[in-house]
CSV table of C-alpha atoms in Angstrom, one decimal:
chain,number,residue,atom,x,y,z
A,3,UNK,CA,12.6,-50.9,-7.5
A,4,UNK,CA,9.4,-50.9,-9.8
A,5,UNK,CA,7.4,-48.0,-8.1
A,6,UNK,CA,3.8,-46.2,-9.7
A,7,UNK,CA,2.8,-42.9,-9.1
A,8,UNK,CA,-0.7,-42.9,-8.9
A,9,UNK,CA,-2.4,-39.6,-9.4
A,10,UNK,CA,-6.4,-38.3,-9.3
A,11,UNK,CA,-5.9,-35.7,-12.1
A,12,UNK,CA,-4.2,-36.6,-14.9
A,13,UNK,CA,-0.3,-35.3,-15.4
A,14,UNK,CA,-1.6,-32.5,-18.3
A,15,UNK,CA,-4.7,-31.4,-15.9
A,16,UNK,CA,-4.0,-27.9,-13.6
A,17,UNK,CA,-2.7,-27.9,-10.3
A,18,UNK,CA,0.5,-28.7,-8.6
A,19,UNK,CA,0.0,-31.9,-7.5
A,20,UNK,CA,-0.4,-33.3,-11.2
A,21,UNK,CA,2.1,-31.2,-13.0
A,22,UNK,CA,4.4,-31.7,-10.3
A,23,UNK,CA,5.2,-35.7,-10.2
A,24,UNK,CA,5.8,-36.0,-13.9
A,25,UNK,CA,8.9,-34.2,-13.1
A,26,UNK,CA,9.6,-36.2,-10.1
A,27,UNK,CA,9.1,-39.7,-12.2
A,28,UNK,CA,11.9,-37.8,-14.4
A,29,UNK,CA,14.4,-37.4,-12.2
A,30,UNK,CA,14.0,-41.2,-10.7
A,31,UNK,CA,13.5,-42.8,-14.2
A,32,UNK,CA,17.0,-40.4,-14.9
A,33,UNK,CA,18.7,-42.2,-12.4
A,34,UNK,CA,17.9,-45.7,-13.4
A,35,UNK,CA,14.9,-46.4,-10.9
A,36,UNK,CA,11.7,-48.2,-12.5
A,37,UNK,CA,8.4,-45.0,-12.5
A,38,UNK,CA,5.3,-45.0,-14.2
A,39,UNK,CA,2.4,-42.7,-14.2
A,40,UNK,CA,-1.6,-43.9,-13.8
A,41,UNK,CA,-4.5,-41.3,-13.2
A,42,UNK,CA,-8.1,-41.5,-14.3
A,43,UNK,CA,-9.1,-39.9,-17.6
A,44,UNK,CA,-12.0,-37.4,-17.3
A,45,UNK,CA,-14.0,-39.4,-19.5
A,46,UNK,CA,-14.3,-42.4,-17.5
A,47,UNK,CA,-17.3,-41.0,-15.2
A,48,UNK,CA,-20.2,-43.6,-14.4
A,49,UNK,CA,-18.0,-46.6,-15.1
A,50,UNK,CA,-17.6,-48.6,-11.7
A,51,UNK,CA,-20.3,-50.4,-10.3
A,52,UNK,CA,-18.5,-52.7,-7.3
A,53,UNK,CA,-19.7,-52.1,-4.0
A,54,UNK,CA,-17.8,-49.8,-1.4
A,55,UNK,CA,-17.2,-50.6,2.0
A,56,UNK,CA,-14.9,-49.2,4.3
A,57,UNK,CA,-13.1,-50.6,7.3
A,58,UNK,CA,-13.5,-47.7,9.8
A,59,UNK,CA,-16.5,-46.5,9.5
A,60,UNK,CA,-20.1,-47.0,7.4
A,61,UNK,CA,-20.2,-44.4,4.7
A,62,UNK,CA,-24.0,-45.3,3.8
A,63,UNK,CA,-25.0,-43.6,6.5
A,64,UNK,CA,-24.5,-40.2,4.1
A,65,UNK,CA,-25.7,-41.8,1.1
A,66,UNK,CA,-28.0,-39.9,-0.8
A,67,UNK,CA,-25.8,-36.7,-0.4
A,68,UNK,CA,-25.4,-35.6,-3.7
A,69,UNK,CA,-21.0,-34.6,-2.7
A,70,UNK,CA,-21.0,-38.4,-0.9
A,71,UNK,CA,-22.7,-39.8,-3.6
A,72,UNK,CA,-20.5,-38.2,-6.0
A,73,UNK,CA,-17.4,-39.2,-4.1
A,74,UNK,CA,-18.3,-42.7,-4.0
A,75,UNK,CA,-19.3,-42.8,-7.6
A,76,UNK,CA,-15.9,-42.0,-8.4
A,77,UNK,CA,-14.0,-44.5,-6.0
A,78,UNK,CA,-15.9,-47.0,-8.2
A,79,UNK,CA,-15.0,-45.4,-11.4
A,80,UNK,CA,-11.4,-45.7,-9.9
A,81,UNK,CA,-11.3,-49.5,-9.1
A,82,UNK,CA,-13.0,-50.3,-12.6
A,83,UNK,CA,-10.1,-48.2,-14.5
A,84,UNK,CA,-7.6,-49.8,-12.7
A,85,UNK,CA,-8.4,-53.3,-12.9
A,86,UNK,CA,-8.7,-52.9,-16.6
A,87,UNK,CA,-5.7,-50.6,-17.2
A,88,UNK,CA,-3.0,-52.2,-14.5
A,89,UNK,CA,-1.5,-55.8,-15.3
A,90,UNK,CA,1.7,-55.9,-13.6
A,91,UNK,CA,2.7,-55.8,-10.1
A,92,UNK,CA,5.0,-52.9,-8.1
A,93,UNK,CA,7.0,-53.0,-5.3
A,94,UNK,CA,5.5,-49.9,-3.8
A,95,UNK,CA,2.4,-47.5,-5.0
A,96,UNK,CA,2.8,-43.8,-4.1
A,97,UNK,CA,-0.9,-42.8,-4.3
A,98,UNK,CA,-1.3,-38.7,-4.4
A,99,UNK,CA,-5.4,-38.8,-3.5
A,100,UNK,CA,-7.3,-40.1,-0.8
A,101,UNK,CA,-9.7,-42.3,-2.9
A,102,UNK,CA,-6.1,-43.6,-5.1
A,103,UNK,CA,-4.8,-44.6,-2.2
A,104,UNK,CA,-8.0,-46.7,-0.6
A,105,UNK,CA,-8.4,-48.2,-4.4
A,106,UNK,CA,-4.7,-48.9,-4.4
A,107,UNK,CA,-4.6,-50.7,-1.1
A,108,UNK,CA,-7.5,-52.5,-1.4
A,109,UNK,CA,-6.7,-53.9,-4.9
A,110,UNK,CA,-3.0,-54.3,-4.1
A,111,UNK,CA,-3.2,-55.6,-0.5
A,112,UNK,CA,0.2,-56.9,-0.6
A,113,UNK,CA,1.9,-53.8,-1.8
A,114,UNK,CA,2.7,-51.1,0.3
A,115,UNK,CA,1.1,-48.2,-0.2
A,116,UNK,CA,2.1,-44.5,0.4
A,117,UNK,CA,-0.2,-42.0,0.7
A,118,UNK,CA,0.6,-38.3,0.4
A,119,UNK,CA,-2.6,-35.7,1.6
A,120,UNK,CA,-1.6,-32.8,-0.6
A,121,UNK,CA,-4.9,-31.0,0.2
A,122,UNK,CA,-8.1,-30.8,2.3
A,123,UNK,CA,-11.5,-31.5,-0.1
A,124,UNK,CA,-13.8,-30.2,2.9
A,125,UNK,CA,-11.5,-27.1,3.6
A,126,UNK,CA,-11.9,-26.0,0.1
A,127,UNK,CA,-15.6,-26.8,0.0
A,128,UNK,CA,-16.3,-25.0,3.4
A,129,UNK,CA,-14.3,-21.9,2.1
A,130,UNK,CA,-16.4,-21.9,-1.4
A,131,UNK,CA,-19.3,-22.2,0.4
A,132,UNK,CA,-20.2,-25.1,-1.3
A,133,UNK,CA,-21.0,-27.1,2.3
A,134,UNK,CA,-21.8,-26.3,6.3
A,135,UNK,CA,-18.9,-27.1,9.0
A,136,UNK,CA,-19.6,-30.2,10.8
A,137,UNK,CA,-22.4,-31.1,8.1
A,138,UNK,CA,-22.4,-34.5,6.4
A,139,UNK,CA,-20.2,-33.9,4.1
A,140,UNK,CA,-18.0,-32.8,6.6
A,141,UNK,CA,-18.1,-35.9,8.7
A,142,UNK,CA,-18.0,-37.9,5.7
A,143,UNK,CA,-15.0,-36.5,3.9
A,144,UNK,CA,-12.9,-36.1,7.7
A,145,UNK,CA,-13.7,-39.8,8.3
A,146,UNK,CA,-11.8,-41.1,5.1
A,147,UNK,CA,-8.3,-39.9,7.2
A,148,UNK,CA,-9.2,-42.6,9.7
A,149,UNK,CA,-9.5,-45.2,6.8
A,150,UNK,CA,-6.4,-44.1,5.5
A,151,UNK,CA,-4.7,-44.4,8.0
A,152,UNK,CA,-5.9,-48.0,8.7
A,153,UNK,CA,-5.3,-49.1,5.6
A,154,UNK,CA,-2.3,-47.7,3.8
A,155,UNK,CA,1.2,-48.4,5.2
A,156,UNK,CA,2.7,-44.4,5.3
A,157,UNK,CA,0.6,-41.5,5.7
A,158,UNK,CA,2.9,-37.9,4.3
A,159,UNK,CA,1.6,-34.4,3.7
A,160,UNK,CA,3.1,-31.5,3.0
A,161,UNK,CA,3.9,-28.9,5.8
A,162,UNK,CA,3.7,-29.0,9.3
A,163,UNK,CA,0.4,-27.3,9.9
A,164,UNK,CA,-1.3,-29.6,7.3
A,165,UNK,CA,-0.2,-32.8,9.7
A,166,UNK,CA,-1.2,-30.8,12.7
A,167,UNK,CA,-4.5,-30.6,11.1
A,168,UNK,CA,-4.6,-34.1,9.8
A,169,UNK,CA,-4.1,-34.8,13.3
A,170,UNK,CA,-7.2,-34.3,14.3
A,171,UNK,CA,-9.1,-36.9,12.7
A,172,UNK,CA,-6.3,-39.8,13.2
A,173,UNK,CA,-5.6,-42.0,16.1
A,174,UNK,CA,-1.7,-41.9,15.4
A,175,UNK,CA,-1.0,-38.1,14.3
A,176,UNK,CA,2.7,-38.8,15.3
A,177,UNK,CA,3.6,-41.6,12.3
A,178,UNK,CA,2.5,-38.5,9.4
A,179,UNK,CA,5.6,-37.7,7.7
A,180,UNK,CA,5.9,-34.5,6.0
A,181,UNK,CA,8.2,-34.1,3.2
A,182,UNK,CA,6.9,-30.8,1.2
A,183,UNK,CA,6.5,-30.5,-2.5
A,184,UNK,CA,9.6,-30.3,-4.8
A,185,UNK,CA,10.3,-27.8,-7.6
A,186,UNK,CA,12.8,-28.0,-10.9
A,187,UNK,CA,15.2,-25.6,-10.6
A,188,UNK,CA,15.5,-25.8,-14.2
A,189,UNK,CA,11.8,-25.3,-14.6
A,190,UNK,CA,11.3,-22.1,-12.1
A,191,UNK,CA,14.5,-19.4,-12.7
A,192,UNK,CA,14.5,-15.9,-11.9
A,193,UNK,CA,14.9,-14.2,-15.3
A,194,UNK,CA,16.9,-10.3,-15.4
A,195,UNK,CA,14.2,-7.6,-15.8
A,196,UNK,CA,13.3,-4.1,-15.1
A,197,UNK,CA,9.7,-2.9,-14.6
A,198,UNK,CA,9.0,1.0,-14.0
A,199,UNK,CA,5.6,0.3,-12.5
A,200,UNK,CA,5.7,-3.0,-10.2
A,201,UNK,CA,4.2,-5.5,-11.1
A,202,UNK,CA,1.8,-7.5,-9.0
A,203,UNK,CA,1.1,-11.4,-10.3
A,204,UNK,CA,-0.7,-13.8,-8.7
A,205,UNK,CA,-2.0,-17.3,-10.0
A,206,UNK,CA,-4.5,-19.4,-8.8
A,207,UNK,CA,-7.9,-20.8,-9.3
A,208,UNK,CA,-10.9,-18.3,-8.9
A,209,UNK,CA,-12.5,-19.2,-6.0
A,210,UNK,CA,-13.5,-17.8,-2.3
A,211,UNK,CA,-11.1,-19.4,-1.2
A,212,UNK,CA,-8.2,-17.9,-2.4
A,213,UNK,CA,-9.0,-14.3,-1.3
A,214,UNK,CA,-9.4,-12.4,-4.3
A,215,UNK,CA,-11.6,-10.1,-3.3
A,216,UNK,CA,-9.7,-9.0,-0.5
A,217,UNK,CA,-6.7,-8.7,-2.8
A,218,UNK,CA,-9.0,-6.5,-5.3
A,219,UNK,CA,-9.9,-3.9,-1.9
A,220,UNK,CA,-6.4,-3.6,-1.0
A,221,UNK,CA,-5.8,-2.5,-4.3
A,222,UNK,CA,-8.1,-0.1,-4.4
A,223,UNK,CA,-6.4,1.3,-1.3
A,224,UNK,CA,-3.3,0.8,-2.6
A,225,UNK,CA,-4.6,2.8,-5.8
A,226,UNK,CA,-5.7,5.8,-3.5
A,227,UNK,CA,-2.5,6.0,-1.8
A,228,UNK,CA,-0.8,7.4,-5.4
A,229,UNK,CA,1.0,4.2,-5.8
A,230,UNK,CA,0.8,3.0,-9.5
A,231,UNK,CA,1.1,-1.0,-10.2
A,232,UNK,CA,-0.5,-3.5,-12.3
A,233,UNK,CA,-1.5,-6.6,-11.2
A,234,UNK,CA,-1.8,-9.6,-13.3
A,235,UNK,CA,-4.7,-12.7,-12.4
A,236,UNK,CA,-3.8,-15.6,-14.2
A,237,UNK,CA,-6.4,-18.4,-13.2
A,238,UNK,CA,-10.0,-18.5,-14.4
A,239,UNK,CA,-13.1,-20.1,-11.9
A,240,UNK,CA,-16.3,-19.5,-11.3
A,241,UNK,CA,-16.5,-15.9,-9.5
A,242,UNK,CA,-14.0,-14.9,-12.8
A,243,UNK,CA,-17.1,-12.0,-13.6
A,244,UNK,CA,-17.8,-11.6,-10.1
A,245,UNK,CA,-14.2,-10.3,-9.5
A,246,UNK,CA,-14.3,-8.3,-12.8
A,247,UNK,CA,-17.4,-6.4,-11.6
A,248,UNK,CA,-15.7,-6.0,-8.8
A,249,UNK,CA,-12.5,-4.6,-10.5
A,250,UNK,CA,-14.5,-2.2,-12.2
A,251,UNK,CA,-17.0,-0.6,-9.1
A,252,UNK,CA,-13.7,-0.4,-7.2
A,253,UNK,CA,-12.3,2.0,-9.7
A,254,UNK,CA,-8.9,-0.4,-10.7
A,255,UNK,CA,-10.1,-2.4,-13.3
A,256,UNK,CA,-7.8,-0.4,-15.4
A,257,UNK,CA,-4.9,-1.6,-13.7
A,258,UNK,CA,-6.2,-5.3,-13.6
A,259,UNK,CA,-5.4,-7.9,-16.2
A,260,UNK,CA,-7.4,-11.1,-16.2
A,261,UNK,CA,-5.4,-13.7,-18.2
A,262,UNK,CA,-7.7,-16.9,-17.5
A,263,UNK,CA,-6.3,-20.5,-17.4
A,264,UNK,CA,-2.3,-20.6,-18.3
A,265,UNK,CA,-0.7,-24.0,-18.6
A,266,UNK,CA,2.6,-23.1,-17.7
A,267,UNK,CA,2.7,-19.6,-15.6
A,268,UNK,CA,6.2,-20.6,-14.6
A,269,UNK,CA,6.9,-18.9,-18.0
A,270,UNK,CA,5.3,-15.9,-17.6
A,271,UNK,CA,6.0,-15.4,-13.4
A,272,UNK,CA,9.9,-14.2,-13.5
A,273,UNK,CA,9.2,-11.1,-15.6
A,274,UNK,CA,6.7,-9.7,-12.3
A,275,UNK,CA,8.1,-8.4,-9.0
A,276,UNK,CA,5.8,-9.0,-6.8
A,277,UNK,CA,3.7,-12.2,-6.1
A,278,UNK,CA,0.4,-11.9,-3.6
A,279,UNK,CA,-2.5,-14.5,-2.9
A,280,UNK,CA,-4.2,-13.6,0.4
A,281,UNK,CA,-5.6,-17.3,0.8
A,282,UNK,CA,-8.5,-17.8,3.5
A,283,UNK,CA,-6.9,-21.7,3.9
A,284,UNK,CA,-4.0,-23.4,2.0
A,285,UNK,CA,-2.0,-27.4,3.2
A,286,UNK,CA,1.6,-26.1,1.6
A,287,UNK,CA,0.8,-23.1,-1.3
A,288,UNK,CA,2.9,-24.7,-4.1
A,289,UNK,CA,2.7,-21.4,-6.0
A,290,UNK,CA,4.8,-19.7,-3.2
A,291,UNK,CA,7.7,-21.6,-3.5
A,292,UNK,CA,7.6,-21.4,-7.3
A,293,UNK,CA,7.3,-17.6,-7.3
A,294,UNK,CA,10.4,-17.5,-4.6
A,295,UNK,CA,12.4,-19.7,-7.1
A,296,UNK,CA,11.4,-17.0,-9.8
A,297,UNK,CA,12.6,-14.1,-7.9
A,298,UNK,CA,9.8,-12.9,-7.2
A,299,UNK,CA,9.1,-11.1,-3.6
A,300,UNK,CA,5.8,-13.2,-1.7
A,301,UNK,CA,3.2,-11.9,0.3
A,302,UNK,CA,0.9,-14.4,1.9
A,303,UNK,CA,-1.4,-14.6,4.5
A,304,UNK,CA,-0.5,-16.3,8.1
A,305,UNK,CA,-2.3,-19.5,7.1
A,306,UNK,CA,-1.9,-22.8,6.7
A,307,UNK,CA,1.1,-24.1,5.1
A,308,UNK,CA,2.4,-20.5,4.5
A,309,UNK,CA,4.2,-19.5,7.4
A,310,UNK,CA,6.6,-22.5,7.0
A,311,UNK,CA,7.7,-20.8,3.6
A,312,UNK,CA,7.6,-17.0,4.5
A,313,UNK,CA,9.6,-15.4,7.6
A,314,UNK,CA,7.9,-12.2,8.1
A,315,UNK,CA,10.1,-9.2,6.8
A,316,UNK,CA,12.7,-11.4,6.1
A,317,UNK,CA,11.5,-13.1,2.7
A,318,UNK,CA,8.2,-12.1,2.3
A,319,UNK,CA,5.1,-10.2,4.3
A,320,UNK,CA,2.3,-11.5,5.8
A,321,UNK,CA,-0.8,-10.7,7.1
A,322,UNK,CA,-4.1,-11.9,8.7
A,323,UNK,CA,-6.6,-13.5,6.5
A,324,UNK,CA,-9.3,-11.2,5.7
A,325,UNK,CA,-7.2,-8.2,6.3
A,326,UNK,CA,-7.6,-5.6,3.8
A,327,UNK,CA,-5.8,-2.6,5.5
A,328,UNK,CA,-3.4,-5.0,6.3
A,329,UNK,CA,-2.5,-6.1,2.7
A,330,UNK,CA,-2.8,-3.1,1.3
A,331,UNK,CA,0.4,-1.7,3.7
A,332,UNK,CA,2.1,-4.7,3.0
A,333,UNK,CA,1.4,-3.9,-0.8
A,334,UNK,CA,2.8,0.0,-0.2
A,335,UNK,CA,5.8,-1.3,1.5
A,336,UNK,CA,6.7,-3.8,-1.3
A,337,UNK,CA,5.7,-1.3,-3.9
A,338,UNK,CA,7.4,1.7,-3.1
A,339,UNK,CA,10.4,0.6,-2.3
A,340,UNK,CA,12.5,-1.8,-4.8
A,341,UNK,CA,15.6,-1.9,-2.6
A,342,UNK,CA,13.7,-3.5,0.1
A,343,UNK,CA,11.4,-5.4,-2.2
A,344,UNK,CA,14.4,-7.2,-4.2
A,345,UNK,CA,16.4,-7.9,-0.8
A,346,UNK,CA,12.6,-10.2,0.2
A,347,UNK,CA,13.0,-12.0,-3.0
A,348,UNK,CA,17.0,-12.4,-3.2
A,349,UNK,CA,15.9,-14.4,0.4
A,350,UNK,CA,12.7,-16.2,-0.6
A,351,UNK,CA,14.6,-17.1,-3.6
A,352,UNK,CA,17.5,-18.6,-1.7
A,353,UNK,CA,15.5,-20.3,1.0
A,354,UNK,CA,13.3,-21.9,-1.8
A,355,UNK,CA,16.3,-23.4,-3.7
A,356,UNK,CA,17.7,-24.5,-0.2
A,357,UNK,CA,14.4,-26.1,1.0
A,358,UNK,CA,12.1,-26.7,-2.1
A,359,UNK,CA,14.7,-28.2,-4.8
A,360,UNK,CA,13.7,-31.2,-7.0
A,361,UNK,CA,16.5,-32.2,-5.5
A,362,UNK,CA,15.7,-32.7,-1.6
A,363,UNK,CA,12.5,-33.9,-2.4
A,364,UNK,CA,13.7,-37.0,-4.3
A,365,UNK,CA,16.6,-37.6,-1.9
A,366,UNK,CA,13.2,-38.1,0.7
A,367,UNK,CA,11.4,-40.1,-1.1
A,368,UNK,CA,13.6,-42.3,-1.7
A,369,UNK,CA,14.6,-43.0,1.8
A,370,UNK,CA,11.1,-43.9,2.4
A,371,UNK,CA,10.5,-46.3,-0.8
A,372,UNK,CA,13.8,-48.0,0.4
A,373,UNK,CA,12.2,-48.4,3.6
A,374,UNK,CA,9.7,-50.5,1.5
A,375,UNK,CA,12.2,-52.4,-0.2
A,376,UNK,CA,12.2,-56.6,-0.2
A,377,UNK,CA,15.1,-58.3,0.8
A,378,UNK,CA,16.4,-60.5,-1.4
C-alpha cells in the first residue's frame, strides 16, 4: 500500500505529533510498506486564495474574527501547497490535523482519508486565555468535528477521555477509534544514574495551560518543608519571564533551571528522577509516556488523557488541577523517599513499554489501513 502521512507542522518543528510520525514512516517504510511525509512549510503564509465552503455548517457566519479568519486563511494556504506539491495518487491519506484532513478529503475525494484529533485548538486557546467559552471561536473551531466527521472516512484520537470529549460535538461518537501515540524504545531508554538531590524535570511549552505556576508554589512549599531538589524547565513560551519573576519572589529561583527550547529532551530526560507537569487540560500527554519509558517517576494531574497512563500510587501520583498543597505532598512523598520513588518508575516504565511501544502502535495502524485496502 502507497500511504501519506500528512502533518500540519512540519516533521523538524516541536511537539509530539510532528516528531512522532517520522519515526512511524520508519518503521513501515522498514518493513517494505510505501510512506511518505507532506506538511506545510512556515513560509507558505498568504498563499491560497480558493474559496472555503464547508458541508455541515456556514463558517462565514464568524468571518471577520481575526482566529477564524486566521484559520481559514491557512486551510487555503493548505490546498494551494498541496495542489502544487502532490502529483501522484495514494491508497489511503493519514491526515494528523483537522484542516489536513478537510483539504485531503476534499482534494482526494476518492481516497480514504483517516483522520487522527491529536489535540483540542479551543481547549488550549480557552486555557491561555486567548478566547471566551462558548464565544465564536468556540463555536467555530467545535463545529469543524462535525465536518470531519462527515467528510473523512475514520475519525481516531488518542485516549479515551479525548473521544469522550470529541463526543460531544459528533453525531456518531461511537465510530472514534482510539489508538494512542507510539514511542521508540530505542529512542526513550532509561539510562543508570545516581543523583544526591532529586531531580525534578519537566518539559513543555510555556503556557497557562500547562500549570507552571502551580508547579513553581508547590515548590516553594516543597522548599519550606527542608526538602532540597532542583527542578529543570525545558520549554520556552510566552510567560518564560513571567514564570522567572515568579521563581525569584517565591524564593526558589535558585533551585530553578530554565533551559528554553530543546530539540531532543529525550536525551537529556533519563538522567532526572522525577518528571511533574500539573496540566490544567491535556487529549493524551505524550511527554508522560516518554518520561515513563526513561525511567523516570510521573506525577500528573487527574485530567484529560492522564489518568489512562498513571494509576495512582502505583506508577505515578496525581492530583487535582490547580492544587498546590496537593502537589507539593505528592512532590515530598516522591522526594524523600527514593525506594518508593524508583518502585513508581520501575511500573510507569513497564506499563509504558507494554502499552506505548512503536511497536503496538504500528501493529494498529495497520489493521486499519488494511481495512482501506482495494481488492485486486
Amino acid at each position: 500500500m502507497n500511504i501519506l502521512q500528512a502533518l500540519f507542522f512540519p516533521p523538524e518543528q516541536p511537539g509530539g505529533v510532528s516528531s512522532m510520525i517520522p519515526f512511524i514512516l520508519d518503521r513501515f517504510n522498514k518493513r517494505g510498506w510505501e510512506m511518505e511525509l507532506f506538511s506545510l512549510p512556515k513560509r507558505v503564509r498568504g498563499k491560497g486564495t480558493e474559496p472555503v465552503k464547508f458541508a455541515t455548517f456556514d463558517w462565514e457566519m464568524y468571518a471577520g474574527n481575526p482566529i477564524v479568519d486566521k484559520y481559514i486563511q491557512t486551510y487555503k494556504d493548505y490546498v494551494w501547497w498541496t495542489k502544487l506539491r502532490i502529483t501522484k495518487t495514494y491508497d489511503v491519506i493519514h491526515a494528523h490535523h483537522p484542516i489536513v484532513g478537510l483539504v485531503m478529503k476534499q482534494l482526494y475525494p476518492d481516497t480514504p482519508v483517516i483522520m487522527t484529533v491529536h489535540s483540542s485548538y479551543e481547549k488550549e486557546l480557552i486555557l491561555n486565555g486567548k478566547i471566551e467559552p462558548n464565544g465564536v471561536e468556540h463555536a467555530f473551531l467545535t463545529s469543524i468535528y462535525c465536518e470531519l466527521e462527515d467528510r473523512v472516512d475514520q475519525l481516531l484520537t488518542v485516549s479515551n477521555s479525548f473521544k469522550q470529549y470529541l463526543g460531544e460535538f459528533v453525531q456518531e461518537p461511537e465510530r472514534i477509534g482510539v489508538i494512542p501515540n507510539g514511542f521508540d524504545e530505542k529512542r526513550f531508554r532509561p539510562v543508570p544514574h545516581e543523583n544526591k538531590i532529586p531531580q525534578l524535570i519537566t518539559v513543555c511549552r510555556l503556557v497557562p495551560a500547562k500549570g507552571i505556576d502551580i508547579l513553581l508554589l508547590a515548590c516553594a512549599e516543597l522548599k519550606k518543608s527542608g526538602q532540597a531538589f532542583v527542578l529543570h524547565l525545558i520549554g520556552d513560551g510566552p510567560i518564560r519571564p513571567e514564570l522567572e519573576q515568579m521563581a525569584i519572589e517565591l524564593n526558589i529561583y535558585e533551585e530553578i533551571i530554565f533551559y528554553g527550547y530543546m530539540l531532543h529532551p529525550e536525551d537529556f530526560m533519563p538522567f532526572f528522577d522525577v518528571f511533574v507537569l500539573p496540566s490544567r487540560a491535556e487529549s493524551f500527554g505524550s511527554v508522560f509516556a516518554e518520561a515513563a519509558l526513561c525511567g523516570l517517576a510521573l506525577i500528573g494531574t487527574d485530567v484529560g488523557g492522564i489518568p489512562e497512563q498513571i494509576n495512582h500510587g502505583q506508577n505515578g501520583l496525581l492530583v487535582p488541577v490547580d492544587d498546590v498543597a496537593a502537589l507539593a505532598n505528592a512532590l515530598e512523598k516522591v522526594t524523600g523517599d527514593p525506594t518508593y520513588r524508583y518502585n513508581l518508575s520501575r511500573i510507569a516504565w513497564d506499563k509504558a513499554k507494554n502499552t506505548y511501544s512503536m511497536s503496538r502502535v504500528v501493529q494498529q495502524l495497520k489493521t486499519v489501513y488494511r481495512s482501506y485496502r482495494k481488492e485486486e
